[in-house]
JSON list of C-alpha atoms in Angstrom, two decimals:
[
{"chain": "A", "resi": 495, "resn": "MET", "atom": "CA", "xyz": [16.68, 5.09, -118.12]},
{"chain": "A", "resi": 496, "resn": "THR", "atom": "CA", "xyz": [12.88, 5.83, -117.14]},
{"chain": "A", "resi": 497, "resn": "LEU", "atom": "CA", "xyz": [11.60, 7.03, -113.95]},
{"chain": "A", "resi": 498, "resn": "SER", "atom": "CA", "xyz": [9.93, 3.79, -113.37]},
{"chain": "A", "resi": 499, "resn": "LEU", "atom": "CA", "xyz": [13.08, 1.88, -113.77]},
{"chain": "A", "resi": 500, "resn": "ILE", "atom": "CA", "xyz": [15.11, 4.17, -111.55]},
{"chain": "A", "resi": 501, "resn": "CYS", "atom": "CA", "xyz": [12.27, 3.63, -108.79]},
{"chain": "A", "resi": 502, "resn": "LYS", "atom": "CA", "xyz": [12.54, -0.14, -108.95]},
{"chain": "A", "resi": 503, "resn": "LYS", "atom": "CA", "xyz": [16.49, 0.04, -108.62]},
{"chain": "A", "resi": 504, "resn": "ILE", "atom": "CA", "xyz": [16.29, 2.18, -105.65]},
{"chain": "A", "resi": 505, "resn": "THR", "atom": "CA", "xyz": [13.68, -0.14, -104.09]},
{"chain": "A", "resi": 506, "resn": "VAL", "atom": "CA", "xyz": [15.64, -3.12, -104.67]},
{"chain": "A", "resi": 507, "resn": "ALA", "atom": "CA", "xyz": [18.84, -1.28, -103.48]},
{"chain": "A", "resi": 508, "resn": "VAL", "atom": "CA", "xyz": [16.99, -0.40, -100.12]},
{"chain": "A", "resi": 509, "resn": "ALA", "atom": "CA", "xyz": [15.58, -3.78, -99.72]},
{"chain": "A", "resi": 510, "resn": "MET", "atom": "CA", "xyz": [19.03, -5.47, -100.13]},
{"chain": "A", "resi": 511, "resn": "LEU", "atom": "CA", "xyz": [20.25, -2.93, -97.54]},
{"chain": "A", "resi": 512, "resn": "GLY", "atom": "CA", "xyz": [17.61, -3.82, -94.90]},
{"chain": "A", "resi": 513, "resn": "VAL", "atom": "CA", "xyz": [18.77, -7.64, -95.36]},
{"chain": "A", "resi": 514, "resn": "VAL", "atom": "CA", "xyz": [22.32, -6.83, -94.68]},
{"chain": "A", "resi": 515, "resn": "LEU", "atom": "CA", "xyz": [21.88, -4.57, -91.86]},
{"chain": "A", "resi": 516, "resn": "LEU", "atom": "CA", "xyz": [19.02, -6.63, -90.11]},
{"chain": "A", "resi": 517, "resn": "PRO", "atom": "CA", "xyz": [21.44, -9.23, -88.86]},
{"chain": "A", "resi": 518, "resn": "MET", "atom": "CA", "xyz": [23.77, -6.80, -87.64]},
{"chain": "A", "resi": 519, "resn": "ALA", "atom": "CA", "xyz": [21.07, -5.26, -85.43]},
{"chain": "A", "resi": 520, "resn": "VAL", "atom": "CA", "xyz": [20.27, -8.64, -84.10]},
{"chain": "A", "resi": 521, "resn": "ARG", "atom": "CA", "xyz": [23.84, -9.25, -83.43]},
{"chain": "A", "resi": 522, "resn": "ALA", "atom": "CA", "xyz": [24.57, -5.87, -81.66]},
{"chain": "A", "resi": 523, "resn": "ASP", "atom": "CA", "xyz": [21.61, -6.83, -79.21]},
{"chain": "A", "resi": 524, "resn": "ASP", "atom": "CA", "xyz": [22.87, -10.10, -78.64]},
{"chain": "A", "resi": 525, "resn": "VAL", "atom": "CA", "xyz": [26.39, -8.75, -78.03]},
{"chain": "A", "resi": 526, "resn": "SER", "atom": "CA", "xyz": [24.98, -6.08, -75.38]},
{"chain": "A", "resi": 527, "resn": "ALA", "atom": "CA", "xyz": [23.11, -8.63, -73.68]},
{"chain": "A", "resi": 528, "resn": "LYS", "atom": "CA", "xyz": [26.08, -10.82, -73.18]},
{"chain": "A", "resi": 529, "resn": "LEU", "atom": "CA", "xyz": [28.36, -8.09, -72.20]},
{"chain": "A", "resi": 530, "resn": "TYR", "atom": "CA", "xyz": [25.63, -7.17, -69.72]},
{"chain": "A", "resi": 531, "resn": "GLN", "atom": "CA", "xyz": [25.75, -10.82, -68.51]},
{"chain": "A", "resi": 532, "resn": "MET", "atom": "CA", "xyz": [29.61, -10.68, -68.10]},
{"chain": "A", "resi": 533, "resn": "LYS", "atom": "CA", "xyz": [29.78, -7.14, -66.63]},
{"chain": "A", "resi": 534, "resn": "CYS", "atom": "CA", "xyz": [26.74, -6.03, -64.97]},
{"chain": "A", "resi": 535, "resn": "VAL", "atom": "CA", "xyz": [24.79, -9.00, -63.54]},
{"chain": "A", "resi": 536, "resn": "ALA", "atom": "CA", "xyz": [26.99, -9.61, -60.52]},
{"chain": "A", "resi": 537, "resn": "CYS", "atom": "CA", "xyz": [25.81, -6.38, -59.17]},
{"chain": "A", "resi": 538, "resn": "HIS", "atom": "CA", "xyz": [22.61, -5.58, -61.01]},
{"chain": "A", "resi": 539, "resn": "ALA", "atom": "CA", "xyz": [21.22, -8.98, -61.37]},
{"chain": "A", "resi": 540, "resn": "ALA", "atom": "CA", "xyz": [20.01, -10.45, -64.59]},
{"chain": "A", "resi": 541, "resn": "ASP", "atom": "CA", "xyz": [16.56, -8.57, -64.54]},
{"chain": "A", "resi": 542, "resn": "GLY", "atom": "CA", "xyz": [18.59, -5.34, -63.49]},
{"chain": "A", "resi": 543, "resn": "SER", "atom": "CA", "xyz": [16.62, -5.44, -60.14]},
{"chain": "A", "resi": 544, "resn": "GLY", "atom": "CA", "xyz": [19.92, -5.06, -58.15]},
{"chain": "A", "resi": 545, "resn": "THR", "atom": "CA", "xyz": [18.96, -7.90, -56.11]},
{"chain": "A", "resi": 546, "resn": "SER", "atom": "CA", "xyz": [21.84, -9.98, -56.39]},
{"chain": "A", "resi": 547, "resn": "PRO", "atom": "CA", "xyz": [24.04, -10.68, -53.15]},
{"chain": "A", "resi": 548, "resn": "ALA", "atom": "CA", "xyz": [26.68, -8.13, -54.20]},
{"chain": "A", "resi": 549, "resn": "GLY", "atom": "CA", "xyz": [23.91, -5.69, -55.36]},
{"chain": "A", "resi": 550, "resn": "LYS", "atom": "CA", "xyz": [21.96, -5.99, -52.10]},
{"chain": "A", "resi": 551, "resn": "ALA", "atom": "CA", "xyz": [25.26, -5.65, -50.27]},
{"chain": "A", "resi": 552, "resn": "LEU", "atom": "CA", "xyz": [26.38, -2.60, -52.24]},
{"chain": "A", "resi": 553, "resn": "LYS", "atom": "CA", "xyz": [22.73, -1.29, -52.40]},
{"chain": "A", "resi": 554, "resn": "VAL", "atom": "CA", "xyz": [22.96, -0.75, -56.15]},
{"chain": "A", "resi": 555, "resn": "LYS", "atom": "CA", "xyz": [20.00, 0.89, -57.87]},
{"chain": "A", "resi": 556, "resn": "ASP", "atom": "CA", "xyz": [17.15, -0.96, -59.69]},
{"chain": "A", "resi": 557, "resn": "LEU", "atom": "CA", "xyz": [18.10, -0.30, -63.41]},
{"chain": "A", "resi": 558, "resn": "ARG", "atom": "CA", "xyz": [14.31, -0.51, -64.04]},
{"chain": "A", "resi": 559, "resn": "ASP", "atom": "CA", "xyz": [13.43, 2.27, -61.49]},
{"chain": "A", "resi": 560, "resn": "PRO", "atom": "CA", "xyz": [11.85, 5.31, -63.02]},
{"chain": "A", "resi": 561, "resn": "ASP", "atom": "CA", "xyz": [14.65, 7.54, -61.56]},
{"chain": "A", "resi": 562, "resn": "VAL", "atom": "CA", "xyz": [17.21, 5.62, -63.32]},
{"chain": "A", "resi": 563, "resn": "GLN", "atom": "CA", "xyz": [15.07, 5.24, -66.49]},
{"chain": "A", "resi": 564, "resn": "LYS", "atom": "CA", "xyz": [14.65, 9.22, -66.76]},
{"chain": "A", "resi": 565, "resn": "GLN", "atom": "CA", "xyz": [18.15, 9.93, -67.03]},
{"chain": "A", "resi": 566, "resn": "SER", "atom": "CA", "xyz": [19.26, 10.55, -70.56]},
{"chain": "A", "resi": 567, "resn": "ASP", "atom": "CA", "xyz": [21.41, 8.18, -72.60]},
{"chain": "A", "resi": 568, "resn": "THR", "atom": "CA", "xyz": [24.27, 10.81, -72.20]},
{"chain": "A", "resi": 569, "resn": "ASP", "atom": "CA", "xyz": [23.95, 10.47, -68.35]},
{"chain": "A", "resi": 570, "resn": "LEU", "atom": "CA", "xyz": [24.17, 6.62, -68.30]},
{"chain": "A", "resi": 571, "resn": "THR", "atom": "CA", "xyz": [26.82, 6.78, -70.84]},
{"chain": "A", "resi": 572, "resn": "ALA", "atom": "CA", "xyz": [28.64, 9.06, -68.61]},
{"chain": "A", "resi": 573, "resn": "ILE", "atom": "CA", "xyz": [28.03, 6.73, -65.42]},
{"chain": "A", "resi": 574, "resn": "ILE", "atom": "CA", "xyz": [29.15, 3.66, -67.12]},
{"chain": "A", "resi": 575, "resn": "THR", "atom": "CA", "xyz": [32.19, 5.31, -68.50]},
{"chain": "A", "resi": 576, "resn": "LYS", "atom": "CA", "xyz": [33.56, 7.13, -65.65]},
{"chain": "A", "resi": 577, "resn": "GLY", "atom": "CA", "xyz": [31.78, 5.55, -62.80]},
{"chain": "A", "resi": 578, "resn": "LYS", "atom": "CA", "xyz": [29.80, 6.92, -59.82]},
{"chain": "A", "resi": 579, "resn": "ASP", "atom": "CA", "xyz": [30.01, 6.25, -56.34]},
{"chain": "A", "resi": 580, "resn": "LYS", "atom": "CA", "xyz": [30.42, 2.42, -55.96]},
{"chain": "A", "resi": 581, "resn": "MET", "atom": "CA", "xyz": [29.91, 1.81, -59.76]},
{"chain": "A", "resi": 582, "resn": "PRO", "atom": "CA", "xyz": [33.31, 1.21, -61.29]},
{"chain": "A", "resi": 583, "resn": "ALA", "atom": "CA", "xyz": [34.38, 3.03, -64.57]},
{"chain": "A", "resi": 584, "resn": "TYR", "atom": "CA", "xyz": [34.67, 0.94, -67.70]},
{"chain": "A", "resi": 585, "resn": "GLU", "atom": "CA", "xyz": [36.52, 3.38, -69.79]},
{"chain": "A", "resi": 586, "resn": "LYS", "atom": "CA", "xyz": [39.43, 1.69, -70.19]},
{"chain": "A", "resi": 587, "resn": "ILE", "atom": "CA", "xyz": [37.89, -1.71, -70.46]},
{"chain": "A", "resi": 588, "resn": "LEU", "atom": "CA", "xyz": [35.07, -1.13, -72.97]},
{"chain": "A", "resi": 589, "resn": "LYS", "atom": "CA", "xyz": [34.89, 0.49, -76.22]},
{"chain": "A", "resi": 590, "resn": "PRO", "atom": "CA", "xyz": [32.26, 3.39, -76.61]},
{"chain": "A", "resi": 591, "resn": "ASP", "atom": "CA", "xyz": [30.12, 1.45, -78.92]},
{"chain": "A", "resi": 592, "resn": "GLU", "atom": "CA", "xyz": [29.90, -1.32, -76.35]},
{"chain": "A", "resi": 593, "resn": "ILE", "atom": "CA", "xyz": [28.99, 1.08, -73.72]},
{"chain": "A", "resi": 594, "resn": "LYS", "atom": "CA", "xyz": [26.12, 2.39, -75.95]},
{"chain": "A", "resi": 595, "resn": "GLY", "atom": "CA", "xyz": [25.04, -1.14, -76.13]},
{"chain": "A", "resi": 596, "resn": "LEU", "atom": "CA", "xyz": [24.97, -1.45, -72.46]},
{"chain": "A", "resi": 597, "resn": "VAL", "atom": "CA", "xyz": [22.70, 1.88, -72.30]},
{"chain": "A", "resi": 598, "resn": "ALA", "atom": "CA", "xyz": [20.39, 0.38, -74.60]},
{"chain": "A", "resi": 599, "resn": "GLN", "atom": "CA", "xyz": [20.39, -2.91, -72.58]},
{"chain": "A", "resi": 600, "resn": "VAL", "atom": "CA", "xyz": [19.29, -1.00, -69.46]},
{"chain": "A", "resi": 601, "resn": "ARG", "atom": "CA", "xyz": [16.39, 0.66, -71.44]},
{"chain": "A", "resi": 602, "resn": "GLU", "atom": "CA", "xyz": [15.42, -2.90, -72.47]},
{"chain": "A", "resi": 603, "resn": "LEU", "atom": "CA", "xyz": [15.26, -4.12, -69.10]},
{"chain": "A", "resi": 604, "resn": "ALA", "atom": "CA", "xyz": [12.90, -1.44, -68.00]},
{"chain": "A", "resi": 605, "resn": "ALA", "atom": "CA", "xyz": [10.58, -2.42, -70.94]},
{"chain": "A", "resi": 606, "resn": "LYS", "atom": "CA", "xyz": [10.52, -6.01, -69.53]},
{"chain": "A", "resi": 607, "resn": "LYS", "atom": "CA", "xyz": [9.65, -5.01, -66.11]}
]
């Protein structure tokens, strides 16, 4: 087998892998967005501002705020997992990959502000 043929096969394999994984990434974003809608919107509002009636009553933070966004993914994961102050813990309700998706969703909310 020539080097040229090996390179072509590797290129085709990488392209096929990209085609397979691309829909997975889109679905993961959709799943995280839906999960945010189900679990977070009641307090944090659809845009993350915290301006929902419950969010105002509980005085939740704006998830788009620089103070929230400067926290590490590990810190945000811990808050969602274990809870903090009035934030409930989700470790018994959500899987680790779902929590990771919510952290990504929080990051995306700031990008949309």
